[in-house]
Amino acid sequence: MTSPLLGRDAELATLGRLLDDAVQGTGSCVVVTGGFGIGKTAVLDALAAEARERGFTVRLAKSARLESHLPGAVVRQLAPCLANEHDLEELYARAANSARKGPILMVIDDVHVADTFSKRALAYLRPRLQEMPVVIALGASQGYFSTDEVTLPEIAGAHPHRLDLDGLDVAAVASLTENLPARDPKRCHELTGGNPYLLQALLREEGEGSAAVGEMIGMRLREYTGAAEVARSAAVLDGDAGLELLSALTGFDALPAVDMLVRLGVLADTDPLTFRHPFVRNSILADMPIAVRSAAHSRAAWLLFESDAPDERVAEHVLKARSVRLPWSVDLLREVGGVEHLERALEEHLSDEDRLAIEVELGHTEHLQDNALGRDRVRDALVQCEDPHLAANVALALIQRMCTGSDAHFAVSLAIMVVARLLPEDRDMVWNLVCTTYLLAANRNAHMANCAGKYFEDLVGDVPQDPNLQRARSALLAVGNARSGDSYPEAVEYALEALEGEWIDVFGASYVFTFLVPVLGDNPEHINKFWLSHSTAPVSHDPHLRRGMLSMIARASAFHNGGDLARAYTFLTPPVSTGNIDCPAVVLATAKLAEVCIEMGQFDEAAPLVVEDGDLLQHINIVYARGRLKLASCHAEGGLEDLLEAGRRLASREMPNPALIAWRHHAVRAHLALGNRDDAARLAHEELDLAKRWGSPRVIGTALMSVGISTDDIDVLTEAEQLLASSPHRLLHAQSSYWLGHHLRRKGRADAAAVHLRQSFELARRLSAHPLAKLAGDEVRDEDDQVQGLTKQENRVARMAAQGLTNRQIAEALHLTRRTVELHLSSAYRKLGITGRAELVAALWS
């Protein structure tokens, strides 16, 4: 059967086979079903046309909802002579006589709304004609509930042929839109599901909804109690259309209507409820008057707000309720902070202070989108403000929340502008503005940091009168001391002074946070006090982080310093998972998480964390972590390059303190792996001089390790191990024990080495430092153990080579000639089935 309908070849071919059967004398009944507008009538009309061409006698009838109370309204379209139920035998006789002369097609469209008498007549007729060349085709809508005494299965029989119509596919939609270049076939299919009626309506419209279609759907739904109201409410709520909210918005139990709408194919069977076709939702909304729609969105916004829905979802409804005043939504719109949200907030009745603050926030948001008009908006709002104190306070609040790199220059210009309007008696306000702007600028690239540094001496030389600003000054002094590496005790003293009291805003600055973490991290009590202060912050001063996340990063640093890698990993994961790579605090947390992953042996997880780079202070931590990862992955040359780059960036900012980033310690190890022993020793002694100047046990112990491993000095390594053993830094203690045991073993002092290696192994294992535990565990083995047939000496030489020692160093340590070392290595390569040093680690310790 050739299809006269686009995209219905398969369906009409199926119906054509029923006509073929009828010609051969076999009757059948077929039910064609589908949702509203799917094309049931068109398919039945095409079937009728094909039947006429084949010589069938065709009888057509169509039901109508408004005629469902008229007895016989449908069946009399098939047989006008039928007067009452007593004429059913007459109807059958006529149909049978006609069938004996030739095949018959009876089409009854919309049979689900036929009158009861007609349904009874069809139910009587169908089984009596099934052995005759008669095809009965019934059209029925999806989801229809029969409410009278005759049901569709009773009419069609227990096992009728069934044809469920689906929407047209994308190829068919494309053929309809080929002359409409503005219409994307995939988008049209997505909106309508290929429903022909909806598709034709969409192609007539300029937008993605039709008020006429919405009106038609509303009229069809009125016969089902509450269905039209629930459909409207679901259209308003969209992705928030849960049953509870639907009931609250409609004011009645929405469950029965929801059941009907799902069965009718208006709503999809999902939770929360969604429309099966977005075009239907758009059309229902288009049919709603603007005022009605705004009122519904305002009610939806309040219901979502009361149910603690995400601010962004509440704000979506507030934006669509423009004709309704919603003063309660102002704070929420400001929290969401988009341009459209702030513009909506300005439509409410606001105080002068709130209006100025929102205008400034709006301008700043536009500025972040590289909009010069946004910067002008901020400046104009602040200049036009008659109260200089109000302008200064609003500017200060904005600068405190600035975060991205483009903000620093803008903040400086704003601070200069508002400070110029203040009087001498506003000294504390000026100090606060300059301090906040300094902290923002100092966190940026080296050039801007050095320019901002010129204000540091002025800030710390001027003592504010306000006690909280005096504590902020103490925080600056702690930062300055840490930056230069002058005195650990003094830095701690200043930091603790700053922490004596309630929260002060300076703690929310990423620059201060980045320095105070290493200053206070050497003492568990101090770092605990620091993260507790952050947990009391009234709001998040970082626009990218929820309240309490800075506290999580500080806690993670405390756990990391103590060697509790698993807990550090747990506390660093939430801030990093925000994905805000422009946020300094997130960059710092990302670098810290990478370090933790490296120490736990999770190299694959660390790799994507160290990809991004930039000019924030915290990006130096990323470069450092990347160098550590390369070194741990046996890529010493690349690791050294990144570690030295971290050192260069710190030097450009005049930050020599090894307490900030221990790049020298790991660069020493990289130099040794590459055979650069002199460079390693020089760098190690430089680190030790700086560490002694700073004075914290963690930094001195780390530097002593660097000197010990670069000079093979057992006494220095012993000093490092003893110093770190009495500190809270358990992971560093495990590392110092390993290096001491390793070098004792190289010097032939196996018994003494075993004690330290076992201690390192046990500590590292408890701390989840798996790579270190493996190194120590491998070395603590009995040296007589042979690997894949290696002799004792071959095993020893191969392991030393795998640890990065050159042939000359191995020869010196074992009192062998370099030629003998080369012979042992060649023999080991052959027995292990490898070609060189690069494969030794995997071959020996896999």
Short mmCIF file of N, CA, C and O in Angstrom, two decimals, residues 786-824:
data_model
loop_
_atom_site.label_atom_id
_atom_site.label_comp_id
_atom_site.label_asym_id
_atom_site.label_seq_id
_atom_site.Cartn_x
_atom_site.Cartn_y
_atom_site.Cartn_z
N GLN A 786 65.67 -12.54 46.34
CA GLN A 786 66.02 -12.35 44.93
C GLN A 786 64.75 -12.10 44.14
O GLN A 786 63.70 -12.65 44.43
N VAL A 787 64.86 -11.23 43.15
CA VAL A 787 63.73 -10.90 42.29
C VAL A 787 63.99 -11.48 40.90
O VAL A 787 64.99 -11.12 40.26
N GLN A 788 63.15 -12.38 40.48
CA GLN A 788 63.24 -12.98 39.14
C GLN A 788 64.65 -13.46 38.83
O GLN A 788 65.19 -13.22 37.75
N GLY A 789 65.26 -14.09 39.81
CA GLY A 789 66.57 -14.71 39.56
C GLY A 789 67.75 -13.79 39.71
O GLY A 789 68.88 -14.19 39.41
N LEU A 790 67.57 -12.55 40.20
CA LEU A 790 68.70 -11.65 40.39
C LEU A 790 69.55 -12.14 41.57
O LEU A 790 69.03 -12.61 42.58
N THR A 791 70.84 -11.97 41.43
CA THR A 791 71.71 -12.26 42.57
C THR A 791 71.56 -11.14 43.59
O THR A 791 70.95 -10.09 43.32
N LYS A 792 72.11 -11.37 44.80
CA LYS A 792 72.01 -10.37 45.85
C LYS A 792 72.61 -9.04 45.39
O LYS A 792 72.01 -7.97 45.59
N GLN A 793 73.78 -9.08 44.75
CA GLN A 793 74.44 -7.85 44.33
C GLN A 793 73.69 -7.18 43.17
O GLN A 793 73.55 -5.97 43.13
N GLU A 794 73.17 -8.00 42.24
CA GLU A 794 72.39 -7.44 41.14
C GLU A 794 71.13 -6.76 41.67
O GLU A 794 70.75 -5.67 41.21
N ASN A 795 70.50 -7.42 42.63
CA ASN A 795 69.29 -6.86 43.24
C ASN A 795 69.59 -5.51 43.89
O ASN A 795 68.85 -4.52 43.74
N ARG A 796 70.69 -5.45 44.64
CA ARG A 796 71.06 -4.22 45.34
C ARG A 796 71.38 -3.10 44.35
O ARG A 796 70.91 -1.97 44.50
N VAL A 797 72.16 -3.40 43.33
CA VAL A 797 72.53 -2.39 42.33
C VAL A 797 71.30 -1.91 41.58
O VAL A 797 71.11 -0.70 41.35
N ALA A 798 70.41 -2.83 41.19
CA ALA A 798 69.21 -2.46 40.43
C ALA A 798 68.30 -1.55 41.25
O ALA A 798 67.74 -0.58 40.75
N ARG A 799 68.16 -1.85 42.54
CA ARG A 799 67.29 -1.04 43.38
C ARG A 799 67.87 0.37 43.56
O ARG A 799 67.12 1.36 43.60
N MET A 800 69.18 0.47 43.72
CA MET A 800 69.79 1.79 43.87
C MET A 800 69.65 2.60 42.58
O MET A 800 69.41 3.81 42.61
N ALA A 801 69.77 1.92 41.43
CA ALA A 801 69.59 2.61 40.15
C ALA A 801 68.15 3.08 40.00
O ALA A 801 67.89 4.19 39.51
N ALA A 802 67.20 2.25 40.45
CA ALA A 802 65.78 2.62 40.36
C ALA A 802 65.46 3.82 41.23
O ALA A 802 64.51 4.56 40.97
N GLN A 803 66.24 4.01 42.30
CA GLN A 803 66.02 5.15 43.19
C GLN A 803 66.65 6.43 42.66
O GLN A 803 66.56 7.48 43.31
N GLY A 804 67.30 6.37 41.49
CA GLY A 804 67.81 7.57 40.85
C GLY A 804 69.30 7.78 40.99
O GLY A 804 69.83 8.80 40.53
N LEU A 805 70.04 6.85 41.60
CA LEU A 805 71.49 7.02 41.76
C LEU A 805 72.19 6.73 40.45
O LEU A 805 71.80 5.82 39.68
N THR A 806 73.25 7.49 40.17
CA THR A 806 74.05 7.25 38.98
C THR A 806 74.98 6.06 39.21
O THR A 806 75.18 5.60 40.34
N ASN A 807 75.58 5.56 38.10
CA ASN A 807 76.53 4.43 38.23
C ASN A 807 77.70 4.81 39.14
O ASN A 807 78.18 3.99 39.93
N ARG A 808 78.16 6.05 39.03
CA ARG A 808 79.28 6.48 39.87
C ARG A 808 78.89 6.48 41.34
O ARG A 808 79.64 6.02 42.21
N GLN A 809 77.68 6.99 41.65
CA GLN A 809 77.23 7.01 43.04
C GLN A 809 77.05 5.60 43.59
O GLN A 809 77.39 5.32 44.75
N ILE A 810 76.53 4.69 42.77
CA ILE A 810 76.35 3.30 43.22
C ILE A 810 77.72 2.66 43.50
O ILE A 810 77.92 1.97 44.51
N ALA A 811 78.65 2.94 42.60
CA ALA A 811 79.99 2.35 42.76
C ALA A 811 80.65 2.85 44.04
O ALA A 811 81.27 2.08 44.79
N GLU A 812 80.51 4.16 44.32
CA GLU A 812 81.08 4.72 45.54
C GLU A 812 80.44 4.12 46.79
O GLU A 812 81.12 3.80 47.77
N ALA A 813 79.10 3.98 46.75
CA ALA A 813 78.40 3.49 47.93
C ALA A 813 78.71 2.02 48.22
O ALA A 813 78.81 1.62 49.39
N LEU A 814 78.90 1.21 47.17
CA LEU A 814 79.11 -0.24 47.36
C LEU A 814 80.58 -0.64 47.23
O LEU A 814 80.91 -1.84 47.28
N HIS A 815 81.45 0.39 47.03
CA HIS A 815 82.89 0.13 46.91
C HIS A 815 83.18 -0.83 45.75
O HIS A 815 83.92 -1.81 45.87
N LEU A 816 82.54 -0.51 44.61
CA LEU A 816 82.74 -1.29 43.38
C LEU A 816 83.29 -0.35 42.31
O LEU A 816 83.28 0.87 42.45
N THR A 817 83.78 -0.96 41.21
CA THR A 817 84.18 -0.15 40.07
C THR A 817 82.94 0.16 39.24
O THR A 817 81.94 -0.57 39.29
N ARG A 818 83.02 1.24 38.48
CA ARG A 818 81.88 1.60 37.64
C ARG A 818 81.62 0.51 36.61
O ARG A 818 80.46 0.24 36.25
N ARG A 819 82.69 -0.15 36.12
CA ARG A 819 82.52 -1.23 35.15
C ARG A 819 81.73 -2.40 35.75
O ARG A 819 80.85 -2.98 35.10
N THR A 820 82.00 -2.69 37.04
CA THR A 820 81.27 -3.78 37.71
C THR A 820 79.80 -3.42 37.86
O THR A 820 78.92 -4.28 37.65
N VAL A 821 79.53 -2.17 38.20
CA VAL A 821 78.14 -1.73 38.32
C VAL A 821 77.42 -1.87 36.97
O VAL A 821 76.28 -2.35 36.91
N GLU A 822 78.09 -1.49 35.89
CA GLU A 822 77.47 -1.60 34.57
C GLU A 822 77.17 -3.05 34.22
O GLU A 822 76.12 -3.37 33.65
N LEU A 823 78.09 -3.96 34.57
CA LEU A 823 77.86 -5.38 34.30
C LEU A 823 76.68 -5.92 35.09
O LEU A 823 75.85 -6.68 34.57
N HIS A 824 76.58 -5.53 36.37
CA HIS A 824 75.45 -5.98 37.19
C HIS A 824 74.12 -5.46 36.62
O HIS A 824 73.11 -6.19 36.59
#
